[in-house]
Short mmCIF file of C-alpha atoms and ligand atoms in Angstrom, two decimals:
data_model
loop_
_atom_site.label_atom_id
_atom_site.label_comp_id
_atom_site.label_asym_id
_atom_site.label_seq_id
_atom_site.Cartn_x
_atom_site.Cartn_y
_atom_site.Cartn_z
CA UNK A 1133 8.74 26.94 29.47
CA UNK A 1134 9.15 24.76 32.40
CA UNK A 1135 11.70 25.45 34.90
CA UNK A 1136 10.80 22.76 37.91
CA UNK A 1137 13.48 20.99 39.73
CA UNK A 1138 11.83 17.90 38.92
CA UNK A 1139 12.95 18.65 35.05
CA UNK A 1140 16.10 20.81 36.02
CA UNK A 1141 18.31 17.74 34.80
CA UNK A 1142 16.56 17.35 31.75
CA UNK A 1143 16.77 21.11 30.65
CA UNK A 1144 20.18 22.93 30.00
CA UNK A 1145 18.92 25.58 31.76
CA UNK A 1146 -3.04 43.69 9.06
CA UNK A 1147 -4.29 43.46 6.89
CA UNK A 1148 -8.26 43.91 7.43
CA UNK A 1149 -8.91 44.29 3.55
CA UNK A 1150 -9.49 40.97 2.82
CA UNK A 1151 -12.41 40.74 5.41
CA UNK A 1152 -15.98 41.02 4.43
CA UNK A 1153 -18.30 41.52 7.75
CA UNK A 1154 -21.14 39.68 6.77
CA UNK A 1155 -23.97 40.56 9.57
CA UNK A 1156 -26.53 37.99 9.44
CA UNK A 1157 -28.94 39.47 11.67
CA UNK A 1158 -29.22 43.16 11.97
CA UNK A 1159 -30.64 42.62 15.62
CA UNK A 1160 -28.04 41.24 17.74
CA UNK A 1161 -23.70 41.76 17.70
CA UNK A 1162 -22.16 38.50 15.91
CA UNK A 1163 -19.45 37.65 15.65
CA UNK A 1164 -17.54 38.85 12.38
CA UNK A 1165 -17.48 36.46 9.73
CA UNK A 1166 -14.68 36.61 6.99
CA UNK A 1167 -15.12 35.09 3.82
CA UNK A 1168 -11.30 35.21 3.70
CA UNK A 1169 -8.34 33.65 5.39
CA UNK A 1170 -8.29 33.00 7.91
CA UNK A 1171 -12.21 32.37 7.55
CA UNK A 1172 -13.18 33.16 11.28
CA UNK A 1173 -14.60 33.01 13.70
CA UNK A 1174 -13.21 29.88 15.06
CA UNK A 1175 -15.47 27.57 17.27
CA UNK A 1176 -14.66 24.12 18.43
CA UNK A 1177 -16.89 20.94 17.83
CA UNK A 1178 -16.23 17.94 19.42
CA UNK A 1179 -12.67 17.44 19.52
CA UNK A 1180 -11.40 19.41 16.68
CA UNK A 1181 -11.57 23.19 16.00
CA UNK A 1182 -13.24 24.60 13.02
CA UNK A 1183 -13.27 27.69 10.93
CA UNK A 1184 -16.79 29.45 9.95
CA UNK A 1185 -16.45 27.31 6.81
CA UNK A 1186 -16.62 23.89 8.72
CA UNK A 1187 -12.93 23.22 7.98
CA UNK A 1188 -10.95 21.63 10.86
CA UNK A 1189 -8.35 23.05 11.68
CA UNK A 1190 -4.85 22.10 13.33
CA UNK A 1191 -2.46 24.26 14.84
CA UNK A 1192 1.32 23.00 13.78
CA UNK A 1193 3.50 25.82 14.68
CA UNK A 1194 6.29 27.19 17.29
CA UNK A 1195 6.31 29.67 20.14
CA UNK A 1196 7.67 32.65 19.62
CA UNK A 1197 8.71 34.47 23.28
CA UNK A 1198 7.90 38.25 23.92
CA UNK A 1199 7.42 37.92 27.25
CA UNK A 1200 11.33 38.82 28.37
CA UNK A 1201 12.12 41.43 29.87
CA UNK A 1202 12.25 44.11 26.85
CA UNK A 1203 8.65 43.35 25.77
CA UNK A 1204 9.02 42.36 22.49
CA UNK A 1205 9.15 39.42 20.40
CA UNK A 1206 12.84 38.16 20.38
CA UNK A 1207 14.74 38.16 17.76
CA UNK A 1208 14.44 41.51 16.11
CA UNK A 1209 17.78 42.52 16.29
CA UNK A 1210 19.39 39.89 14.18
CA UNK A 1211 16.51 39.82 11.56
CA UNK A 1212 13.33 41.14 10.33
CA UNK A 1213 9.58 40.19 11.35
CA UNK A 1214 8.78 39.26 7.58
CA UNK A 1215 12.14 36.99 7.34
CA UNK A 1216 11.22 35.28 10.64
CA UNK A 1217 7.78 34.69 9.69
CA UNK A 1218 8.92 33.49 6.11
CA UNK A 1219 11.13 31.03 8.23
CA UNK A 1220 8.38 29.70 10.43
CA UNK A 1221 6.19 29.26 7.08
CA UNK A 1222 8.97 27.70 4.90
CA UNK A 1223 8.31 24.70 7.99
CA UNK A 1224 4.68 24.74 6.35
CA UNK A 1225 4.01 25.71 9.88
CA UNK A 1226 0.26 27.52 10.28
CA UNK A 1227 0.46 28.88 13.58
CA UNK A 1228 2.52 30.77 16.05
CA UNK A 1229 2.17 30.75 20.26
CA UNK A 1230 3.31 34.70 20.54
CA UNK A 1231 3.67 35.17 24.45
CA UNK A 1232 3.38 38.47 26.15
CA UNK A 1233 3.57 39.45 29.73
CA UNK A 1234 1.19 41.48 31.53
CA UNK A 1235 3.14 43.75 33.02
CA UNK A 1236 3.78 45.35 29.30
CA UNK A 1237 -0.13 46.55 29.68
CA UNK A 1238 0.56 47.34 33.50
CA UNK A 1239 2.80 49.90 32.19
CA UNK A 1240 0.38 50.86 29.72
CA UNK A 1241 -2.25 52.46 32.44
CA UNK A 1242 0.19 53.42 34.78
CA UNK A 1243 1.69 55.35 32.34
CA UNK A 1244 -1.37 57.51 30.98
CA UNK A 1245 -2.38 54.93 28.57
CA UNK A 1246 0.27 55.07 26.56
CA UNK A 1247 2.64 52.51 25.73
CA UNK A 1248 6.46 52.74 26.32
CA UNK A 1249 8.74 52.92 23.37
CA UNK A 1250 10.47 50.04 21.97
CA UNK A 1251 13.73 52.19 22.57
CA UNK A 1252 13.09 53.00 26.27
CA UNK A 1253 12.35 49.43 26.81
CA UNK A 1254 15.61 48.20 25.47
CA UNK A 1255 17.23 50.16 27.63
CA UNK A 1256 15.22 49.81 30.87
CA UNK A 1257 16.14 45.79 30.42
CA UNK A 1258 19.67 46.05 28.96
CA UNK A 1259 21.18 48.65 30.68
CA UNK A 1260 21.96 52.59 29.21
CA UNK A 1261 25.70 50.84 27.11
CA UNK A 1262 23.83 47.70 25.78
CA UNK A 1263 20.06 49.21 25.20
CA UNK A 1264 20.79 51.72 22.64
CA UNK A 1265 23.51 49.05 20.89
CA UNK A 1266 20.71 46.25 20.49
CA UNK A 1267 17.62 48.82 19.76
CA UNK A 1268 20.51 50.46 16.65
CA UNK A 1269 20.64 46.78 15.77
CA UNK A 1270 16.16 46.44 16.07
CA UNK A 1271 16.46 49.35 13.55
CA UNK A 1272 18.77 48.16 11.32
CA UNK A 1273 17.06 45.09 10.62
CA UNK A 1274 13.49 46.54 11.07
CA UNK A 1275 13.94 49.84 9.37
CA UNK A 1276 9.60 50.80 9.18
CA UNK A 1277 10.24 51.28 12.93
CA UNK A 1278 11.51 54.51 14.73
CA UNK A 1279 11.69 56.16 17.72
CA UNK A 1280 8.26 56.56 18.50
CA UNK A 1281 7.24 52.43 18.13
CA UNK A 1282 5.91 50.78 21.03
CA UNK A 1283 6.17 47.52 22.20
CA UNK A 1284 2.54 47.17 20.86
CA UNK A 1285 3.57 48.28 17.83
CA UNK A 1286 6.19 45.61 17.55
CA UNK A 1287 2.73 43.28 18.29
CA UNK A 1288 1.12 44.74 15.72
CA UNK A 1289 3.56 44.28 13.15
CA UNK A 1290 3.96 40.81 14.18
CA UNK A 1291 0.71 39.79 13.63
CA UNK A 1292 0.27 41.82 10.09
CA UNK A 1293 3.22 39.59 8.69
CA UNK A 1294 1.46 36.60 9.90
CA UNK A 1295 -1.91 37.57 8.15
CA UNK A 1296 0.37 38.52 5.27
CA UNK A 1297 1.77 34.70 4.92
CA UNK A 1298 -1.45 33.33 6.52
CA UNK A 1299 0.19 32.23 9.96
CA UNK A 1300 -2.32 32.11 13.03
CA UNK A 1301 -1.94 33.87 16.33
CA UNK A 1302 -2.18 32.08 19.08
CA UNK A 1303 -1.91 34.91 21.91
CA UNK A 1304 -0.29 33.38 24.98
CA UNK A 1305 -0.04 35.45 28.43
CA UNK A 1306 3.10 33.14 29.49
CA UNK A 1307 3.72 35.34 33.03
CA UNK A 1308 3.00 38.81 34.83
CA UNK A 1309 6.25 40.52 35.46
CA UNK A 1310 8.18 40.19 32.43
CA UNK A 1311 10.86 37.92 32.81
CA UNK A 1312 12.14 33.93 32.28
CA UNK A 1313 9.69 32.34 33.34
CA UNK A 1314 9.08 29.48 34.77
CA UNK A 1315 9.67 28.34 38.52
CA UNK A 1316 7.59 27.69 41.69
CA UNK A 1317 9.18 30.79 43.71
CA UNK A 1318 8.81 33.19 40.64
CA UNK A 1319 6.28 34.80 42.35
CA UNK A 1320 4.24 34.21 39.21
CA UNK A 1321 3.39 31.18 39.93
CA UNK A 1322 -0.71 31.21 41.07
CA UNK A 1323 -3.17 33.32 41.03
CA UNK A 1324 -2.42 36.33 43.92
CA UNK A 1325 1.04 35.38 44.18
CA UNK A 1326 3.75 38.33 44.74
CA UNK A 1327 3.98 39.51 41.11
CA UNK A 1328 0.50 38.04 39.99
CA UNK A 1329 -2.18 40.12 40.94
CA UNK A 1330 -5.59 38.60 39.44
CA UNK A 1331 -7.54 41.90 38.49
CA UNK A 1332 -4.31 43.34 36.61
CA UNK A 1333 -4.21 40.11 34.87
CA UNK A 1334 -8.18 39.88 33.74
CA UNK A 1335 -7.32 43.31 32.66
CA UNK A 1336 -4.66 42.40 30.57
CA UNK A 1337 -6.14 39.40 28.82
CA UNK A 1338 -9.09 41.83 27.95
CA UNK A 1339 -6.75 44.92 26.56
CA UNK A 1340 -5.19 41.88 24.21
CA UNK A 1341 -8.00 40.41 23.08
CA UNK A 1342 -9.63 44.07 22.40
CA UNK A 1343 -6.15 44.81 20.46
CA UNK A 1344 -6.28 42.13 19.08
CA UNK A 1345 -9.11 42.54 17.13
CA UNK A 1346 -7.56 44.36 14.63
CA UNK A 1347 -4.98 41.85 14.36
CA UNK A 1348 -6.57 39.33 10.91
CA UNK A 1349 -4.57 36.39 12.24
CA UNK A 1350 -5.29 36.62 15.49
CA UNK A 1351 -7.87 32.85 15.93
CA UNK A 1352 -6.70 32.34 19.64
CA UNK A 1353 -6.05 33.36 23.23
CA UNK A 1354 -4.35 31.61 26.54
CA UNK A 1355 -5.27 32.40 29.87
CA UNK A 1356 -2.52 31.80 32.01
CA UNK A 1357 1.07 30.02 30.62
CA UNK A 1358 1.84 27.16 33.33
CA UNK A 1359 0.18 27.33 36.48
CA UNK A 1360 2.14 26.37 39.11
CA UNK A 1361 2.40 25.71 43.08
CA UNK A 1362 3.54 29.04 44.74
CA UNK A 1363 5.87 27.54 47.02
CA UNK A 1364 7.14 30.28 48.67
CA UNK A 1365 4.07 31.63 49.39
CA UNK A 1366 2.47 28.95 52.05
CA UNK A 1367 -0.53 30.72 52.73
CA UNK A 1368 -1.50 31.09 49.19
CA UNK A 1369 -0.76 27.52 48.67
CA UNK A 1370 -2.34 25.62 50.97
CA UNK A 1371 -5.73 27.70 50.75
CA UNK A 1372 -6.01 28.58 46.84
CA UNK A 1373 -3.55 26.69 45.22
CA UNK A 1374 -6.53 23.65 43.53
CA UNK A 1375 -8.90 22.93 41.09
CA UNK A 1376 -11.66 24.87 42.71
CA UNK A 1377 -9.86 28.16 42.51
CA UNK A 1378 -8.80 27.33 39.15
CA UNK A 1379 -11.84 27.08 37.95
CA UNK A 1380 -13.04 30.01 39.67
CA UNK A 1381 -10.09 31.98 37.49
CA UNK A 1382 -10.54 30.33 34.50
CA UNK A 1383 -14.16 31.48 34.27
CA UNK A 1384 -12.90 35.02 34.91
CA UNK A 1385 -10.01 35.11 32.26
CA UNK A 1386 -12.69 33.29 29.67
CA UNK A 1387 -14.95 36.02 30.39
CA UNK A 1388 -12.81 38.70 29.82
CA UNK A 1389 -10.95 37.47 26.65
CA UNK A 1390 -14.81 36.61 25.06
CA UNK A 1391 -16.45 39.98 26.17
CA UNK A 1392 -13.94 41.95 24.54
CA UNK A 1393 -13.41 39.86 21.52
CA UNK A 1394 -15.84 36.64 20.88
CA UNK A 1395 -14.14 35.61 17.56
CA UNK A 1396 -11.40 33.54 19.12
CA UNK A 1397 -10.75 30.31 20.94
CA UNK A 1398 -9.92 30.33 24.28
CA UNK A 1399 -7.26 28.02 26.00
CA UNK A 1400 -7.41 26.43 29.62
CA UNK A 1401 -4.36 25.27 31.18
CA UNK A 1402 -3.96 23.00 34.03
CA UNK A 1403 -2.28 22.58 37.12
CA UNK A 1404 1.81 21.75 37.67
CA UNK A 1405 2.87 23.62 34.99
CA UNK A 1406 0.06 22.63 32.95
CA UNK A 1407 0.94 19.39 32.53
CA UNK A 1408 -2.43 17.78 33.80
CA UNK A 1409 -6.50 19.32 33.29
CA UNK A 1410 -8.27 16.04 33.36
CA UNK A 1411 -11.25 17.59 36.10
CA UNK A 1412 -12.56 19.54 32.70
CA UNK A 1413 -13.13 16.30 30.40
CA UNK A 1414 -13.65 13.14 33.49
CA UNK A 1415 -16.53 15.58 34.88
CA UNK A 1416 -14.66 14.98 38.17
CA UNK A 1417 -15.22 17.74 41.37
CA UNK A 1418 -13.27 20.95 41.56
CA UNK A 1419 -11.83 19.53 44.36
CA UNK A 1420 -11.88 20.45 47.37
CA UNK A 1421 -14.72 22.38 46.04
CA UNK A 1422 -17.97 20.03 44.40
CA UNK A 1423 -18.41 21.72 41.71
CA UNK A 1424 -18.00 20.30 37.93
CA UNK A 1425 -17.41 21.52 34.53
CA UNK A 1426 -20.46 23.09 32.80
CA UNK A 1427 -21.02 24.59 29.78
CA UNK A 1428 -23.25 27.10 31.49
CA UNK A 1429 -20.89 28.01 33.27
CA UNK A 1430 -19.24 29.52 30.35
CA UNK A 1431 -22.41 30.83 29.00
CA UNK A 1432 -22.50 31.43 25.18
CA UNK A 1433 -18.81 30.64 24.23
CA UNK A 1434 -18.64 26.79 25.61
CA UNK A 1435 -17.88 26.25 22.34
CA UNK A 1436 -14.56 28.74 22.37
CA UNK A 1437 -12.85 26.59 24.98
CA UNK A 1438 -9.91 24.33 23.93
CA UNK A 1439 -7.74 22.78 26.37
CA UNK A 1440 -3.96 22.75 26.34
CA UNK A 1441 -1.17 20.70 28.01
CA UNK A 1442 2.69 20.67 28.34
CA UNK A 1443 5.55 17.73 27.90
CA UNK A 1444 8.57 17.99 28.87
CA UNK A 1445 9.47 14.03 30.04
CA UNK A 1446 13.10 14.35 27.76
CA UNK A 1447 14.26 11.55 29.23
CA UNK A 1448 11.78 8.74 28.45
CA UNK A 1449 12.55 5.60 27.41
CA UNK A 1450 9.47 4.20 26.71
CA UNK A 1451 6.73 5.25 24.14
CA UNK A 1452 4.25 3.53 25.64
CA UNK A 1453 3.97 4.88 29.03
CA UNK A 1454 5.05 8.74 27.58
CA UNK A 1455 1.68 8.15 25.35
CA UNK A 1456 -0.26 6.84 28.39
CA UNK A 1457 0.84 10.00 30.47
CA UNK A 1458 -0.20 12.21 27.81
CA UNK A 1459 -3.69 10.20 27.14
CA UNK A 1460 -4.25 10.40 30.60
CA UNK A 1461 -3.75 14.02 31.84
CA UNK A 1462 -4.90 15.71 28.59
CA UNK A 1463 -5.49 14.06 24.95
CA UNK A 1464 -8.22 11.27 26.64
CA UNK A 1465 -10.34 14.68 26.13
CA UNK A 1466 -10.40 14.02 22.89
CA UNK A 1467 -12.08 10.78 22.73
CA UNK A 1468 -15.07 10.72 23.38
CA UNK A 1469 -15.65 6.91 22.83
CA UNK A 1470 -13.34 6.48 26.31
CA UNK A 1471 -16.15 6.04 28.90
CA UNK A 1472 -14.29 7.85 31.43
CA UNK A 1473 -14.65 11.00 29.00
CA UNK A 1474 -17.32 13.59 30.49
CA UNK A 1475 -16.97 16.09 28.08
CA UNK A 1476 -15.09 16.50 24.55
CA UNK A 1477 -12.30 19.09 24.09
CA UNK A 1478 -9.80 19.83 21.67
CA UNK A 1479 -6.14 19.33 23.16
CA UNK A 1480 -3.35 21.29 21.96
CA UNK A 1481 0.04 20.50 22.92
CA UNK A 1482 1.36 24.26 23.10
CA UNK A 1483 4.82 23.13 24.80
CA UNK A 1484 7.67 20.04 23.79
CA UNK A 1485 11.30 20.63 22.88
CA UNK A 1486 14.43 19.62 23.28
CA UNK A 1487 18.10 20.48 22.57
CA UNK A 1488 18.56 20.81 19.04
CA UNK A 1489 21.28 18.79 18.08
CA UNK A 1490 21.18 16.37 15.07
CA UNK A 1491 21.29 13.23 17.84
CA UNK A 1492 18.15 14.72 20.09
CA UNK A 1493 14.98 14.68 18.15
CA UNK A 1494 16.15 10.64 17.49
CA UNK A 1495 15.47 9.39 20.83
CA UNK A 1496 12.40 8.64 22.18
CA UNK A 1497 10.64 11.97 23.39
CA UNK A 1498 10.91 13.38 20.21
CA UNK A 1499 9.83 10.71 18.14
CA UNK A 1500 7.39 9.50 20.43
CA UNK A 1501 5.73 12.73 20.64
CA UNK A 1502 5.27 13.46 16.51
CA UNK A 1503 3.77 10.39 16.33
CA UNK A 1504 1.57 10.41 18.69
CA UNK A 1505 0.48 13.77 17.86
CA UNK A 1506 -0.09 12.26 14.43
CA UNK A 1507 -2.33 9.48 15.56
CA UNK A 1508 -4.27 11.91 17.84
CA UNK A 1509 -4.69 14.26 14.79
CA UNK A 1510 -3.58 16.87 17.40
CA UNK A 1511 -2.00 20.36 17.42
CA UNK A 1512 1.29 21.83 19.06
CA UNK A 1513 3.77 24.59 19.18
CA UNK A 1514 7.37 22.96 19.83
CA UNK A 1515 9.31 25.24 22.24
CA UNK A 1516 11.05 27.32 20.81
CA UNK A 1517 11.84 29.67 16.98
CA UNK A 1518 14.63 31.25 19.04
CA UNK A 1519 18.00 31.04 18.37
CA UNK A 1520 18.32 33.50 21.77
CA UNK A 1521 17.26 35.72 23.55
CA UNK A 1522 17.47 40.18 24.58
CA UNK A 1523 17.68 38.65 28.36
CA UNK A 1524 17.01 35.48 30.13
CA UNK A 1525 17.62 34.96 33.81
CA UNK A 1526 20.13 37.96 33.74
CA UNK A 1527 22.50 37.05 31.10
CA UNK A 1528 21.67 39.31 27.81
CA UNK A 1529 22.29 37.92 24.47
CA UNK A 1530 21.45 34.25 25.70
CA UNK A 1531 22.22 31.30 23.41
CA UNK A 1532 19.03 28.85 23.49
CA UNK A 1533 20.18 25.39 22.54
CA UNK A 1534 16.72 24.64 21.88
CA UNK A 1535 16.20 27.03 19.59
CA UNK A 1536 15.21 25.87 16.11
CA UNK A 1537 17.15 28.73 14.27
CA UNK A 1538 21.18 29.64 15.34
CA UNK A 1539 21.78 32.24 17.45
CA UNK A 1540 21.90 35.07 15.16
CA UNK A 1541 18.31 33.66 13.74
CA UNK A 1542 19.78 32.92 10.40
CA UNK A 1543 19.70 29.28 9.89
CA UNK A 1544 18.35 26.09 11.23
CA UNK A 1545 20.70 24.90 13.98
CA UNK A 1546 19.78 21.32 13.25
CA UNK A 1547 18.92 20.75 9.67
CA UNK A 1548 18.46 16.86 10.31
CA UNK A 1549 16.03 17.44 12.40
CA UNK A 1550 14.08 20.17 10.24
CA UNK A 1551 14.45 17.46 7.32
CA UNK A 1552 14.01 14.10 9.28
CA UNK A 1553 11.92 15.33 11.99
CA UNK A 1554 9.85 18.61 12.23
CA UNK A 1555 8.49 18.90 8.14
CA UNK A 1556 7.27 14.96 8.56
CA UNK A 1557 5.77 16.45 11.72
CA UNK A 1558 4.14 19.26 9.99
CA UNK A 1559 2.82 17.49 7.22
CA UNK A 1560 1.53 14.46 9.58
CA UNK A 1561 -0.73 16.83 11.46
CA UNK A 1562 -1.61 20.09 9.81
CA UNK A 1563 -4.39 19.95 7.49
CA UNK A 1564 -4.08 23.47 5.41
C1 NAG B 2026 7.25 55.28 13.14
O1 NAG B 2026 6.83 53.94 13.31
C2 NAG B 2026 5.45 53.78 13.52
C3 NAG B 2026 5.17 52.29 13.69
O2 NAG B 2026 5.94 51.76 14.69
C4 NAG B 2026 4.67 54.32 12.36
O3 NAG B 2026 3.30 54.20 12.64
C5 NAG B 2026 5.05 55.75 12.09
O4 NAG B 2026 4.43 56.17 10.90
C6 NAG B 2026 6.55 55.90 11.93
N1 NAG B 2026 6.89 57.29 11.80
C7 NAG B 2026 7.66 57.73 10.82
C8 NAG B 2026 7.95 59.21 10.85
O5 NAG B 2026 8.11 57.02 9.96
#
């Protein structure tokens, strides 16, 4: 979620059993293949992603945060995982963006490899008088859980209800040190920035995607939520903060997600709070380095890489130059007919929202953006399912007017726009 001053004015601020392995080669690891949903592995050809049955497949779906400061997806203390999953599918949504931080696996090894418990964690982010109210609260809507869950746990659970309802995972690290994220003196912001140390973060995409494995819905991973100038760190800035270093990175985090789990897709995210990756489809240099995208570069899982981008423009007034801006910094990579298009990607649009009133999702951003998304045959994740959040930016208990669901995560806060504006969307651009 963008947080830039630029867009301060626009923003208030397990199931396993189904699978059948199906070696086809006894010589060589493959990739699992399941002749069930949600029939992966996934691969990408051209500009669409595929399952291992040939079907295309388009993501329409909503982030769900569990990257605050308590670790775990929001939510839980107002309602259950399987009622906010039923929720997301009663959309006809297929897909969540599930964000984590990196600091939850930080934890992890520092603390002998063992996670912390959802109870300590409520209470290490909301204080010793609000923790224990809020966990009683996680408990009483969540009742399988006990003392002893961990934050993975919570994970795991998450991810069983959305194999159970046939929901895919899209696995997004959205920042290192758990908190609101996302501004330029975060310390978040670039690679080797205060809080972002680049080995602790290779090492948490890998511990994710190895968990993951077990997780059925699980079809795709991020590398890095919205990369972003590290202003307050001028060093950093002026010598690392470019497209050669971020290329450098993104090869890292690819290899680590695909050597620890090569069944997923893997997302790239660009520069200015991803809002721009055109170097990767206009085969321009990784400036100020030479270098250009190559599929060798990327060597046996070229064909795991999807590319995402974020909008937040709310206050456009024209269509046509919101769909030229979003042509040009991302979705050109998926026409390969343009002759200024190097290389063919799938382009997700994993970020859009806006406040959700019933007079909003009429102007032009909204409308501009579900049918454009239509016409590009293109997948998102609208920011955001929550009605609020444990913590964000300090205050606990935080109303998000963007939320699709009311702040007690009960109903839809605007029903005119579910109605008029998000099931058209759905049905305009998901194909299963
Ligand atoms: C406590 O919850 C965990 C999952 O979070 C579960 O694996 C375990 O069986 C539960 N323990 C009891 C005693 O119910």
């Amino acid at each position: 979620m963008l947080r830039s001053l630029l867009k301060s004015s626009l923003i208030p601020l397990l199931a396993l059993s189904g699978n059948l392995f199906v070696p086809s080669s006894w010589a060589s690891p493959l990739p699992r293949q399941s002749a069930s949903w949600p029939y992966g592995p996934f691969e990408v050809s051209g500009a669409e992603m595929k399952d291992s049955r040939g079907e295309t497949i388009v993501y329409a779906g909503t982030n769900w945060p569990g990257h605050g400061e308590v670790m775990i997806p929001d939510g839980l203390q107002y309602q259950s995982i399987e009622t906010i999953v039923s929720k997301i599918k009663s959309l006809g949504m297929n897909a969540i963006r599930l964000t984590y931080a990196i600091q939850m696996i930080d934890q992890f090894y520092a603390n002998g490899n063992k996670d912390t418990t959802v109870q300590q964690s409520f209470n290490t982010a909301l204080g010793s008088t609000n923790g224990p109210k809020v966990y009683a609260k996680f408990l009483a809507n969540n009742p399988s859980f006990n003392a002893s869950t961990t934050r993975l746990d919570v994970f795991d659970a998450v991810a069983a209800e959305c194999a159970k309802q046939q929901i895919h995972v899209h696995l997004d690290n959205h920042i290192s040190r758990a908190s609101w994220c996302c501004s330029t003196t975060d310390g978040n912001s670039w690679f080797g920035d205060n809080d972002y140390n680049v080995q602790n973060w290779a090492r948490g995409l890998k511990f994710m995607a190895d968990r993951g494995k077990s997780w059925t819905a699980l079809t795709s991973m991020s590398l890095r939520n919205e990369l972003r100038s590290p202003d307050n760190n001028p060093t950093l800035k002026s010598q690392s903060y470019n497209w050669r270093d971020w290329y450098t990175y993104s090869k890292q985090g690819s290899s680590a997600i695909h050597e620890a789990n090569p069944d997923i897709l893997i997302f790239l995210s660009g520069l200015d709070f991803d809002t721009w990756i055109t170097p990767m489809f206009q085969g321009t240099a990784m400036t100020p380095g030479t270098t250009k995208y190559s599929a060798a570069d990327f060597p046996g899982y070229a064909n795991k890489l999807v590319l995402e981008v974020h909008n937040y423009n709310n206050d456009a007034t024209s269509c046509s130059s919101l769909e030229s801006s979003l042509y040009n910094n991302g979705f050109q990579a998926m026409h390969k007919e343009d002759a200024k298009t190097v290389t063919v990607f799938p382009v997700v649009l994993t970020e859009f929202g806006f406040a959700q009133t019933d007079a909003e999702w009429r102007r032009v951003y909204s409308t501009c953006i579900a049918g454009y998304l239509a016409k590009q045959k293109a997948g998102w994740f609208i920011w955001v399912v929550s009605g609020s959040y444990y913590i964000r930016s300090g205050t606990q208990d935080y109303e998000e007017a963007w939320g699709l669901l009311s702040h007690d995560w009960s109903t839809w806060r605007s029903q005119s726009y579910i109605d008029g504006g998000l099931k058209p969307l759905v049905k305009n651009t998901v194909k299963n």
